[in-house]
Backbone as a printed PyTorch tensor [residue, N CA C, xyz], in Angstrom:
tensor([[[  6.2110, -10.9230, -14.0680],
         [  5.9460, -10.1330, -15.2420],
         [  5.5260,  -8.7360, -14.8330]],

        [[  6.1540,  -7.7210, -15.3540],
         [  5.8650,  -6.3540, -15.0070],
         [  4.7660,  -5.8210, -15.9140]],

        [[  3.8740,  -5.0670, -15.3060],
         [  2.7620,  -4.4570, -16.0700],
         [  2.9060,  -2.9490, -16.0520]],

        [[  2.5560,  -2.3290, -17.1110],
         [  2.5380,  -0.8600, -17.1920],
         [  1.2620,  -0.3850, -16.4840]],

        [[  1.4080,   0.4080, -15.4250],
         [  0.2070,   0.8560, -14.7160],
         [ -0.6700,   1.7560, -15.6080]],

        [[ -1.9310,   1.5620, -15.4770],
         [ -2.9210,   2.3360, -16.2360],
         [ -3.3980,   3.4880, -15.3550]],

        [[ -3.5420,   4.6560, -15.9240],
         [ -4.0610,   5.7890, -15.1500],
         [ -5.5860,   5.6970, -15.1280]],

        [[ -6.1390,   5.8320, -13.9450],
         [ -7.5960,   5.8410, -13.8620],
         [ -8.0310,   7.2090, -13.3200]],

        [[ -9.1860,   7.6310, -13.7740],
         [ -9.7190,   8.8980, -13.3690],
         [-11.2230,   8.7510, -13.0850]],

        [[-11.6960,   9.5890, -12.1830],
         [-13.1230,   9.6050, -11.9190],
         [-13.8700,  10.1360, -13.1350]],

        [[-15.0060,   9.5300, -13.4230],
         [-15.9120,  10.0720, -14.4130],
         [-17.0110,  10.7630, -13.6260]],

        [[-17.1120,  12.0730, -13.7980],
         [-18.1370,  12.8210, -13.0420],
         [-19.4120,  12.8330, -13.8460]],

        [[-20.2990,  11.9300, -13.5030],
         [-21.5940,  11.8020, -14.1470],
         [-22.4900,  10.9760, -13.2430]],

        [[-23.7740,  10.9450, -13.5130],
         [-24.6940,  10.1640, -12.6960],
         [-24.7200,   8.7060, -13.0620]],

        [[-24.4930,   8.3790, -14.3360],
         [-24.5310,   6.9780, -14.7710],
         [-23.4730,   6.7000, -15.8210]],

        [[-22.9620,   5.4490, -15.8240],
         [-22.0220,   5.0380, -16.8700],
         [-22.7300,   4.7530, -18.1880]],

        [[-21.9680,   4.4200, -19.2100],
         [-22.5440,   4.0850, -20.5020],
         [-22.7460,   2.6070, -20.6820]],

        [[-22.0700,   1.7910, -19.8450],
         [-22.2180,   0.3370, -19.9740],
         [-22.4330,  -0.2930, -18.5970]],

        [[-23.1360,  -1.4170, -18.5980],
         [-23.3680,  -2.1490, -17.3760],
         [-22.0530,  -2.6640, -16.8130]],

        [[-21.9640,  -2.7500, -15.4910],
         [-20.7550,  -3.2800, -14.8860],
         [-20.6360,  -2.9060, -13.4200]],

        [[-19.4660,  -3.2910, -12.8570],
         [-19.1370,  -3.0030, -11.4650],
         [-18.3120,  -1.7220, -11.4130]],

        [[-18.5780,  -0.8970, -10.4220],
         [-17.9060,   0.3950, -10.3420],
         [-17.5680,   0.7340,  -8.9010]],

        [[-16.4510,   1.4740,  -8.7530],
         [-16.1670,   2.1590,  -7.5040],
         [-16.8750,   3.5110,  -7.6350]],

        [[-17.6740,   3.8610,  -6.6370],
         [-18.4720,   5.0710,  -6.7430],
         [-18.1220,   6.0660,  -5.6550]],

        [[-18.2510,   7.3330,  -5.9680],
         [-18.1180,   8.4150,  -5.0110],
         [-19.5040,   8.9420,  -4.7110]],

        [[-19.8280,   8.9500,  -3.4230],
         [-21.1820,   9.3680,  -2.9820],
         [-21.0310,  10.6650,  -2.1980]],

        [[-21.8240,  11.6600,  -2.5820],
         [-21.8680,  12.9060,  -1.8410],
         [-23.1590,  12.9200,  -1.0260]],

        [[-23.0040,  13.0540,   0.2860],
         [-24.1620,  13.0630,   1.1630],
         [-24.6890,  14.4650,   1.3560]],

        [[-25.9710,  14.5680,   1.7050],
         [-26.6170,  15.8780,   1.8730],
         [-25.9160,  16.7330,   2.9120]],

        [[-25.3220,  16.1100,   3.9130],
         [-24.6460,  16.8700,   4.9860],
         [-23.2950,  17.4220,   4.5530]],

        [[-22.8560,  17.0500,   3.3480],
         [-21.5670,  17.5530,   2.8340],
         [-20.4380,  16.5560,   2.8990]],

        [[-20.6290,  15.4300,   3.6170],
         [-19.5940,  14.4020,   3.6700],
         [-19.6060,  13.5650,   2.3870]],

        [[-18.4990,  12.9070,   2.1540],
         [-18.4020,  12.0430,   1.0040],
         [-17.9630,  10.6570,   1.4050]],

        [[-18.2050,   9.6680,   0.5680],
         [-17.8230,   8.2920,   0.8370],
         [-17.5640,   7.5720,  -0.4650]],

        [[-16.7850,   6.4810,  -0.3910],
         [-16.5710,   5.6010,  -1.5230],
         [-17.3190,   4.3070,  -1.2540]],

        [[-17.7700,   3.6420,  -2.3140],
         [-18.4570,   2.3700,  -2.1700],
         [-18.2920,   1.6470,  -3.5230]],

        [[-18.8100,   0.4290,  -3.5650],
         [-18.8470,  -0.3660,  -4.7980],
         [-20.2950,  -0.5720,  -5.1630]],

        [[-20.6060,  -0.5600,  -6.4820],
         [-21.9630,  -0.8120,  -6.8900],
         [-21.9760,  -1.3320,  -8.3200]],

        [[-22.9700,  -2.1560,  -8.5850],
         [-23.2120,  -2.6100,  -9.9740],
         [-24.2130,  -1.6310, -10.5810]],

        [[-24.0400,  -1.3380, -11.8810],
         [-24.9860,  -0.4870, -12.5840],
         [-25.4780,  -1.1950, -13.8430]],

        [[-26.7540,  -1.1330, -14.0880],
         [-27.3290,  -1.6640, -15.3300],
         [-28.3000,  -0.6320, -15.9080]],

        [[-28.4280,  -0.5910, -17.2440],
         [-29.3220,   0.3960, -17.8470],
         [-30.7870,   0.1560, -17.4430]],

        [[-31.1410,  -1.0640, -17.1180],
         [-32.5470,  -1.3510, -16.7650],
         [-32.8790,  -1.0120, -15.3040]],

        [[-31.9560,  -1.3460, -14.3850],
         [-32.2360,  -1.1960, -12.9520],
         [-31.5050,  -0.0410, -12.2980]],

        [[-30.5640,   0.5730, -12.9680],
         [-29.7930,   1.6600, -12.3880],
         [-28.7440,   1.1160, -11.4190]],

        [[-28.3990,   1.9210, -10.4240],
         [-27.3950,   1.5190,  -9.4230],
         [-27.9710,   0.4980,  -8.4910]],

        [[-27.1370,  -0.4830,  -8.1030],
         [-27.5640,  -1.5170,  -7.1760],
         [-27.7400,  -0.9520,  -5.7700]],

        [[-26.8570,  -0.0460,  -5.3680],
         [-27.0350,   0.5650,  -4.0240],
         [-27.9890,   1.7200,  -4.1450]],

        [[-28.8710,   1.8210,  -3.1940],
         [-29.8570,   2.8930,  -3.1640],
         [-29.6580,   3.6440,  -1.8500]],

        [[-28.7300,   4.5880,  -1.8580],
         [-28.4250,   5.3500,  -0.6440],
         [-29.3040,   6.6020,  -0.6380]],

        [[-30.2790,   6.6300,   0.2340],
         [-31.2360,   7.7420,   0.2940],
         [-30.6170,   9.0480,   0.8420]],

        [[-29.4950,   8.9290,   1.5410],
         [-28.9100,  10.1270,   2.1770],
         [-27.8460,  10.7730,   1.2910]],

        [[-27.6200,  10.2280,   0.1170],
         [-26.5930,  10.7920,  -0.7580],
         [-26.8130,  10.4450,  -2.2010]],

        [[-25.9510,  10.9780,  -3.0500],
         [-26.1130,  10.7390,  -4.4840],
         [-24.7530,  10.3870,  -5.0730]],

        [[-24.7180,   9.4500,  -6.0130],
         [-23.4800,   9.0890,  -6.7020],
         [-23.1410,  10.2250,  -7.6730]],

        [[-21.9170,  10.7730,  -7.4760],
         [-21.5090,  11.9120,  -8.2820],
         [-20.3860,  11.5740,  -9.2550]],

        [[-19.7470,  10.4130,  -9.0480],
         [-18.6340,  10.0080,  -9.9220],
         [-18.3970,   8.5150,  -9.7740]],

        [[-17.7070,   7.9090, -10.7600],
         [-17.4580,   6.4800, -10.7170],
         [-16.1960,   6.1360, -11.5160]],

        [[-15.6420,   4.9560, -11.1990],
         [-14.5120,   4.4050, -11.9180],
         [-14.8380,   2.9360, -12.1670]],

        [[-14.6230,   2.4570, -13.3720],
         [-14.8600,   1.0480, -13.7030],
         [-13.9760,   0.2010, -12.7830]],

        [[-14.5800,  -0.7620, -12.0810],
         [-13.8580,  -1.6060, -11.1250],
         [-12.7190,  -2.3540, -11.7900]],

        [[-12.8960,  -2.8010, -13.0250],
         [-11.8090,  -3.5410, -13.7160],
         [-10.5780,  -2.6640, -13.8910]],

        [[-10.7570,  -1.3700, -14.1240],
         [ -9.6130,  -0.4590, -14.2400],
         [ -8.8630,  -0.3420, -12.9200]],

        [[ -9.5910,  -0.3310, -11.8180],
         [ -8.9870,  -0.2670, -10.4790],
         [ -8.2590,  -1.5700, -10.1820]],

        [[ -8.8970,  -2.7040, -10.4810],
         [ -8.2990,  -4.0170, -10.1930],
         [ -6.9920,  -4.2200, -10.9370]],

        [[ -6.8600,  -3.6780, -12.1450],
         [ -5.6380,  -3.8080, -12.9270],
         [ -4.4490,  -3.1330, -12.2590]],

        [[ -4.7110,  -2.1950, -11.3630],
         [ -3.6300,  -1.4650, -10.6810],
         [ -3.0650,  -2.2660,  -9.5230]],

        [[ -3.8430,  -3.2220,  -9.0220],
         [ -3.3970,  -3.9890,  -7.8670],
         [ -2.2980,  -4.9780,  -8.2500]],

        [[ -1.3230,  -5.1990,  -7.3830],
         [ -0.2950,  -6.2120,  -7.6740],
         [ -0.9110,  -7.5940,  -7.5880]],

        [[ -0.3270,  -8.5280,  -8.3180],
         [ -0.7910,  -9.8980,  -8.2480],
         [ -0.4750, -10.4410,  -6.8500]],

        [[ -1.4370, -11.0220,  -6.2010],
         [ -1.2560, -11.5340,  -4.8490],
         [ -0.3430, -12.7490,  -4.8140]],

        [[ -0.1780, -13.4300,  -5.9020],
         [  0.6090, -14.6570,  -5.9390],
         [  2.0410, -14.4350,  -6.4050]],

        [[  2.4140, -13.1890,  -6.7010],
         [  3.7720, -12.9090,  -7.1190],
         [  4.7110, -12.7600,  -5.8990]],

        [[  5.9420, -13.2200,  -6.0560],
         [  6.9250, -13.0040,  -5.0250],
         [  7.2840, -11.5400,  -4.9280]],

        [[  7.5720, -11.0850,  -3.7320],
         [  7.9620,  -9.6940,  -3.5510],
         [  9.4570,  -9.5060,  -3.6380]],

        [[ 10.1520, -10.5470,  -4.0590],
         [ 11.6170, -10.5230,  -4.1330],
         [ 12.1020,  -9.6330,  -5.2360]]])
């Protein structure tokens, strides 16, 4: 079954509006950047607490997962 790919974009903000799993972009004080995964909740904030950097953008993990091909589909 073919799926229409969904476009995903980074949301440049410190926190999302809803709890969930996210792919995050972290900007470190030295100027380097990194990607990671983190859960966010309105009560506890981000699950990862990286003292050397700050989360500057995020993408809902479910949106990213929808872009991946099904692992059980034939490649024929």
